[in-house]
Amino acid sequence: FFKGHHRSIKKMLCDQKIPLDARAMLPILFDDEGILGVPFLGVTDRVYSLDQSNSVIIKIEIATDYV
């Protein structure tokens, strides 16, 4: 859900006229609950702060030891 709407990432990338070759390079940020955001498209409603500010900070941790 982005801005209260449910749309596919493919549709949003197409609407933003992101070239096909660039789409393959975009990271999709997600957690156990689902997609958090995609660069140039936005973030899901659930990651916005409770004070309704316009800023969103997503902390990314990269695991170096895989089990």
Coordinates of C-alpha atoms in Angstrom, one line a residue:
F1 CA 0.0 0.0 0.0
F2 CA 1.5 3.3 -1.1
K3 CA -0.4 6.4 -0.1
G4 CA -3.5 4.3 0.7
H5 CA -3.5 2.6 -2.7
H6 CA -2.7 -1.0 -3.6
R7 CA -0.9 -1.1 -7.0
S8 CA 1.7 -3.5 -8.4
I9 CA 5.3 -2.4 -8.4
K10 CA 5.4 -3.2 -12.2
K11 CA 2.6 -0.8 -12.8
M12 CA 4.1 2.0 -10.7
L13 CA 7.5 1.6 -12.5
C14 CA 5.7 1.8 -15.8
D15 CA 3.7 4.9 -14.7
Q16 CA 7.0 6.6 -13.6
K17 CA 8.6 5.7 -17.0
I18 CA 11.5 3.9 -15.4
P19 CA 13.4 2.2 -18.2
L20 CA 13.3 -1.6 -18.3
D21 CA 17.0 -2.0 -17.8
A22 CA 17.0 0.4 -14.8
R23 CA 14.1 -1.5 -13.2
A24 CA 16.3 -4.6 -12.8
M25 CA 18.8 -2.6 -10.9
L26 CA 16.4 -1.1 -8.3
P27 CA 16.5 -2.7 -4.9
I28 CA 13.2 -3.7 -3.3
L29 CA 13.3 -3.1 0.5
F30 CA 11.3 -5.6 2.5
D31 CA 10.9 -7.2 5.9
D32 CA 9.0 -10.1 7.4
E33 CA 5.7 -8.3 6.8
G34 CA 6.3 -7.4 3.2
I35 CA 7.6 -4.7 0.9
L36 CA 8.8 -1.5 2.7
G37 CA 9.7 0.6 -0.4
V38 CA 11.3 1.0 -3.7
P39 CA 13.6 3.9 -4.7
F40 CA 11.8 6.5 -7.0
L41 CA 8.4 5.1 -6.1
G42 CA 8.0 5.6 -2.3
V43 CA 7.4 3.6 0.8
T44 CA 4.5 1.7 2.1
D45 CA 2.1 3.5 4.5
R46 CA 3.2 1.4 7.5
V47 CA 6.7 2.8 7.6
Y48 CA 5.7 6.4 8.1
S49 CA 6.3 7.9 11.5
L50 CA 3.5 8.3 14.0
D51 CA 3.9 12.1 14.0
Q52 CA 3.0 12.2 10.3
S53 CA 6.3 13.9 9.3
N54 CA 7.3 13.8 5.7
S55 CA 10.6 12.1 6.5
V56 CA 11.1 8.3 6.5
I57 CA 14.3 6.6 7.7
I58 CA 14.8 3.0 6.9
K59 CA 17.7 1.3 8.7
I60 CA 19.3 -1.5 6.7
E61 CA 21.5 -4.1 8.3
I62 CA 23.4 -6.6 6.1
A63 CA 24.2 -10.0 7.6
T64 CA 27.7 -11.2 6.9
D65 CA 27.2 -14.7 8.4
Y66 CA 24.5 -16.8 6.8
V67 CA 23.2 -19.8 8.6

